[in-house]
Coordinates of C-alpha atoms and ligand atoms in Angstrom, one line a residue:
M17 CA 15.2 -15.6 -10.7
W18 CA 17.5 -17.7 -8.5
H19 CA 19.0 -16.0 -5.5
P20 CA 21.7 -17.4 -3.3
P21 CA 20.3 -18.5 0.1
L22 CA 20.4 -15.7 2.7
A23 CA 21.2 -16.7 6.3
F24 CA 18.4 -15.7 8.7
P25 CA 18.8 -15.9 12.5
V26 CA 17.4 -19.2 13.8
E27 CA 15.3 -17.3 16.4
L28 CA 13.6 -15.4 13.6
V29 CA 12.9 -18.5 11.6
S30 CA 11.3 -20.3 14.7
L31 CA 9.4 -17.1 15.6
L32 CA 7.8 -17.1 12.2
R33 CA 7.1 -20.9 12.3
G34 CA 5.4 -20.6 15.6
A35 CA 3.4 -17.4 15.0
S36 CA -0.4 -17.5 15.2
N37 CA -1.0 -13.8 14.7
L38 CA 1.0 -11.8 12.3
V39 CA 0.6 -8.5 10.6
A40 CA 2.4 -7.3 7.4
L41 CA 2.1 -3.5 6.8
T42 CA 3.2 -2.6 3.2
G43 CA 3.9 0.6 1.3
A44 CA 4.8 1.7 -2.1
G45 CA 8.3 0.0 -2.0
V46 CA 6.6 -3.4 -2.2
S47 CA 5.2 -2.5 -5.7
Q48 CA 8.4 -0.8 -6.9
E49 CA 9.7 -4.1 -8.4
S50 CA 6.4 -4.5 -10.3
G51 CA 7.4 -1.3 -12.1
L52 CA 5.3 1.2 -10.1
R53 CA 7.0 4.3 -8.8
T54 CA 7.1 4.8 -5.0
F55 CA 5.0 7.7 -3.7
R56 CA 8.0 9.9 -2.9
D57 CA 9.9 9.2 -6.1
A58 CA 10.0 11.8 -8.8
Q59 CA 7.0 11.9 -11.0
A60 CA 7.4 11.0 -14.7
G61 CA 6.9 13.0 -17.9
L62 CA 4.1 15.4 -17.9
W63 CA 3.5 15.1 -14.2
A64 CA 7.0 15.8 -13.2
Q65 CA 6.2 19.4 -12.4
Y66 CA 3.7 18.4 -9.6
R67 CA 4.3 16.8 -6.2
P68 CA 1.9 14.0 -5.5
E69 CA 0.9 15.9 -2.4
D70 CA -0.3 18.7 -4.6
L71 CA -2.5 16.4 -6.6
A72 CA -3.9 14.1 -4.0
S73 CA -6.0 16.4 -1.8
P74 CA -9.5 17.7 -1.6
E75 CA -8.2 21.2 -2.1
A76 CA -6.5 20.2 -5.4
F77 CA -9.7 18.6 -6.6
R78 CA -11.7 21.7 -5.7
R79 CA -9.2 23.9 -7.4
D80 CA -8.8 21.9 -10.6
P81 CA -10.9 18.7 -10.7
K82 CA -9.8 17.9 -14.3
L83 CA -6.1 18.0 -13.4
V84 CA -6.6 15.6 -10.5
W85 CA -8.9 13.3 -12.5
D86 CA -6.4 13.2 -15.4
W87 CA -3.5 12.3 -13.0
Y88 CA -5.5 9.4 -11.5
A89 CA -6.6 8.3 -15.0
W90 CA -2.9 8.2 -16.0
R91 CA -2.0 6.3 -12.8
R92 CA -5.0 3.9 -13.3
E93 CA -3.6 3.1 -16.8
A94 CA -0.1 2.5 -15.3
V95 CA -1.5 0.1 -12.7
K96 CA -3.6 -1.8 -15.2
G97 CA -0.6 -3.3 -16.9
V98 CA 1.4 -4.3 -13.8
R99 CA 1.6 -7.7 -12.1
P100 CA 2.5 -8.8 -8.6
N101 CA 6.2 -9.4 -8.0
P102 CA 7.9 -12.2 -5.9
G103 CA 7.5 -10.0 -2.8
H104 CA 3.7 -10.0 -3.2
Y105 CA 3.6 -13.7 -3.9
A106 CA 5.8 -14.5 -0.8
L107 CA 3.2 -12.6 1.4
A108 CA 0.4 -14.6 -0.2
E109 CA 2.2 -17.8 0.7
M110 CA 2.9 -16.5 4.2
E111 CA -0.8 -16.1 4.7
T112 CA -1.4 -19.8 4.0
H113 CA 1.0 -20.7 6.9
I114 CA -0.4 -18.4 9.6
P115 CA -3.9 -18.7 11.1
G116 CA -4.2 -15.1 12.1
F117 CA -2.6 -13.2 9.1
T118 CA -3.5 -9.6 8.4
L119 CA -2.1 -7.7 5.5
I120 CA -2.4 -3.9 5.9
T121 CA -1.5 -1.9 2.9
Q122 CA -1.2 1.8 2.1
N123 CA -1.0 0.8 -1.6
V124 CA -4.0 1.5 -3.8
D125 CA -2.8 -0.7 -6.7
G126 CA -4.7 -3.9 -5.7
L127 CA -1.6 -6.1 -6.2
H128 CA -1.8 -8.0 -2.9
R129 CA -5.2 -9.4 -3.7
M130 CA -4.1 -10.2 -7.2
A131 CA -1.2 -12.2 -5.7
G132 CA -3.6 -14.2 -3.6
N133 CA -3.7 -12.5 -0.2
Q134 CA -7.3 -12.8 1.3
N135 CA -7.2 -10.8 4.5
V136 CA -6.3 -7.4 3.1
L137 CA -7.0 -4.1 4.7
E138 CA -6.6 -1.3 2.1
L139 CA -6.1 1.8 4.3
H140 CA -5.8 4.2 1.5
G141 CA -8.5 2.8 -0.9
N142 CA -8.1 1.4 -4.3
I143 CA -7.3 3.3 -7.5
Q144 CA -9.5 1.1 -9.7
R145 CA -12.7 2.1 -7.8
V146 CA -14.4 5.4 -8.7
R147 CA -17.1 7.1 -6.7
C148 CA -19.1 10.3 -6.5
A149 CA -17.4 13.0 -4.6
D150 CA -20.8 14.2 -3.2
C151 CA -23.1 11.2 -2.7
Y152 CA -20.5 8.4 -2.5
T153 CA -22.2 6.2 -5.2
F154 CA -19.7 3.9 -6.9
A155 CA -19.4 4.0 -10.7
E156 CA -18.4 1.0 -12.7
T157 CA -18.4 2.9 -16.0
W158 CA -18.5 6.6 -17.0
E159 CA -18.4 8.8 -20.0
D160 CA -14.9 10.1 -20.5
D161 CA -14.6 13.3 -22.5
T162 CA -11.4 15.3 -22.8
E163 CA -13.0 18.5 -21.5
S164 CA -14.5 17.7 -18.1
V165 CA -14.6 15.3 -15.2
P166 CA -17.3 12.6 -15.6
K167 CA -20.4 13.1 -13.5
C168 CA -22.3 10.8 -11.1
R169 CA -25.4 9.2 -12.7
E170 CA -27.3 9.5 -9.5
C171 CA -26.8 13.1 -8.4
G172 CA -24.7 14.8 -11.1
G173 CA -21.7 15.3 -8.7
L174 CA -18.1 14.9 -9.9
L175 CA -16.6 11.4 -9.9
R176 CA -13.3 10.9 -8.1
P177 CA -11.0 7.9 -7.3
D178 CA -12.0 6.0 -4.1
V179 CA -8.6 6.7 -2.5
V180 CA -7.7 8.6 0.7
W181 CA -6.3 12.0 0.0
F182 CA -4.1 14.1 2.2
G183 CA -6.3 15.7 4.9
E184 CA -9.0 13.0 4.6
A185 CA -10.0 10.4 7.2
L186 CA -9.1 6.8 6.6
P187 CA -12.0 4.3 6.2
R188 CA -13.1 3.7 9.8
V189 CA -13.8 0.0 9.6
Q190 CA -10.4 -0.8 8.0
L191 CA -8.5 1.4 10.4
E192 CA -10.1 -0.1 13.4
A193 CA -9.4 -3.6 12.2
A194 CA -5.8 -2.6 11.5
V195 CA -5.3 -1.1 14.9
E196 CA -6.8 -4.2 16.5
A197 CA -4.6 -6.5 14.5
A198 CA -1.4 -4.5 15.3
R199 CA -2.2 -4.6 19.0
S200 CA -2.8 -8.3 19.1
C201 CA -0.1 -9.7 16.8
E202 CA 3.1 -11.5 17.9
V203 CA 5.0 -10.5 14.8
F204 CA 4.7 -7.3 12.8
F205 CA 6.4 -6.7 9.4
S206 CA 6.9 -3.3 8.1
I207 CA 7.8 -3.6 4.4
G208 CA 8.6 -1.0 1.8
T209 CA 7.1 2.0 3.6
S210 CA 8.9 5.2 4.6
G211 CA 6.9 5.2 7.8
V212 CA 6.2 8.9 7.7
V213 CA 2.5 9.0 6.9
Q214 CA 0.1 8.6 9.9
P215 CA -1.8 6.8 11.1
A216 CA -0.3 3.8 9.2
A217 CA 3.2 4.6 10.5
S218 CA 2.0 4.4 14.2
L219 CA 0.8 0.8 13.8
A220 CA 4.3 -0.6 14.0
F221 CA 5.0 1.3 17.2
A222 CA 1.7 0.1 18.7
A223 CA 2.7 -3.5 17.9
H224 CA 6.2 -2.9 19.4
N225 CA 4.7 -1.3 22.6
R226 CA 2.5 -4.4 23.0
G227 CA 5.5 -6.7 22.8
A228 CA 5.3 -7.9 19.2
A229 CA 8.6 -8.6 17.4
V230 CA 9.0 -6.0 14.7
I231 CA 10.7 -6.9 11.4
E232 CA 11.5 -4.2 8.9
I233 CA 12.3 -4.8 5.2
N234 CA 13.2 -1.6 3.4
A235 CA 15.6 -0.3 0.9
E236 CA 16.8 2.3 3.4
P237 CA 16.6 3.1 7.1
T238 CA 13.3 4.7 8.3
P239 CA 12.1 6.2 11.6
L240 CA 11.1 2.7 12.6
T241 CA 14.5 1.2 12.1
P242 CA 15.9 1.9 15.7
K243 CA 12.9 0.1 17.2
A244 CA 12.8 -2.9 15.0
D245 CA 14.0 -6.3 16.3
Y246 CA 15.2 -7.4 12.8
V247 CA 16.1 -5.1 10.0
F248 CA 16.8 -6.1 6.4
H249 CA 18.0 -3.5 4.0
G250 CA 17.3 -4.4 0.4
K251 CA 14.5 -5.3 -2.0
S252 CA 11.4 -6.8 -0.6
G253 CA 11.0 -8.9 -3.8
E254 CA 14.3 -10.6 -3.0
I255 CA 14.2 -10.8 0.8
L256 CA 10.6 -11.9 1.3
P257 CA 10.8 -15.1 -0.9
R258 CA 14.0 -16.1 0.8
L259 CA 12.5 -15.6 4.3
V260 CA 9.4 -17.6 3.4
E261 CA 11.6 -20.3 2.0
A262 CA 13.7 -20.4 5.1
A263 CA 10.6 -20.6 7.4
W264 CA 8.3 -22.9 5.5
G265 CA 10.2 -24.2 2.5
Ligands
LIG320 P1 7.1 6.0 0.1 O1 7.3 6.4 -1.3 O2 7.0 7.2 1.1 O3 8.2 5.0 0.7 C1 8.5 3.9 0.0 C2 9.6 3.2 0.8 O4 10.0 2.0 0.1 C3 10.9 4.0 0.9 O5 11.4 4.0 2.2 C4 11.9 3.3 0.0 O6 13.2 3.3 0.5 C5 11.4 1.9 0.0 N1 11.6 1.0 -1.1 C6 11.8 1.4 -2.4 N2 11.9 0.3 -3.2 C7 11.9 -0.8 -2.4 C8 12.0 -2.2 -2.6 N3 12.2 -2.7 -3.8 N4 12.0 -3.0 -1.5 C9 11.8 -2.5 -0.3 N5 11.7 -1.2 0.0 C10 11.7 -0.3 -1.1 O7 5.7 5.2 0.1 P2 4.7 4.8 1.4 O8 5.5 4.6 2.6 O9 3.9 3.8 0.9 O10 -0.7 8.1 1.0 O11 3.9 6.2 1.5 C11 2.9 6.2 2.4 C12 1.8 7.0 1.9 O12 2.3 8.3 1.6 C13 1.1 6.6 0.6 O13 0.2 5.6 0.7 C14 0.4 7.9 0.2 C15 1.5 8.9 0.6 O14 1.0 10.0 1.2 C16 -1.8 8.7 0.5 O15 -1.9 9.0 -0.7 C17 -2.9 9.0 1.5

C-alpha cells in the first residue's frame, strides 16, 4: 500500500542514522494489523465472557486446566494463519542498519522472527511452544482429545503453553538481557504497547533515565507519552515503514 510521505524532524532522522545501540520494545498493537486482537481488546465469540486475565494465570489453570488449554489452542490456531505486517518488516529492516539492535517483545505470536528480526527477546514466551507444567519438558506433539488436557510423556504432568502468565516470573535470561539493552541504548522505541504491564513497561523509563531518546508509536497516549521525546499517534504498520524509509531509504 502506498502512503504519502510523512515529515519527520531532521534531528530524529539523524539520530536514527547515527545510532549504534537501539532497542525496540513491542506489544500487541504491532500485531493488530496482522489481524490479531490486542490483549486488552474484547475477546471474540465463545471467549467473550472471559477476561484474558482470568484465563492466563496459574490459578486459572489449577481451577480449570481444560478451559485454559482450550483457550490457548484457539489462540494458537488464530496465530497459525497470520503473517507479519509492514510494521514487523520495517523493524526487521531497521535491524540491518543498526549494529546493536535489540527487539524486546511482549508478544507471544512469533511474528518478529518470521519477519526476519534476529536479535529478539521474547519476554512473555511463545504460544507455539508447549511444555510440561511440572517438569518443564517441551513437547513437539501431543495427543489431543476433547475431554482432557494432554499429558507430558516424561512425567505425566499436564501440558501448558510456554508463555508467562499473570503472577509468574519472566524468563530470567531474557529479562536480564532486556534490562541491559535498555540501560545501554541511545534510542528506545516503545511501539504498540499500553505500557501498563511490568516489568516490560519500566524498560522505557530505565532507558529514559539513562539518557536515551525515547520514541513512542501507539494508537493512543500511554503512561509513557509525557516522558517520550518523540510521539507518533497512529498505526505502527503505517508509521514504521515511513520512518525507516526516511532514515535509510
Ligand atoms: P495491550 O492490549 O495492553 O495494548 C496494546 C496497545 O497497542 C494499546 O495501547 C493500543 O492503543 C495500541 N495499538 C492498537 N493497535 C495499534 C496499531 N495498529 N499501531 C500501534 N498501536 C496500536 O497490549 P500489550 O501492551 O502488549 O502479558 O500488553 C502487555 C501484556 O499485557 C501482554 O503481553 C500480556 C498482558 O498482560 C501477559 O500475558 C503476561
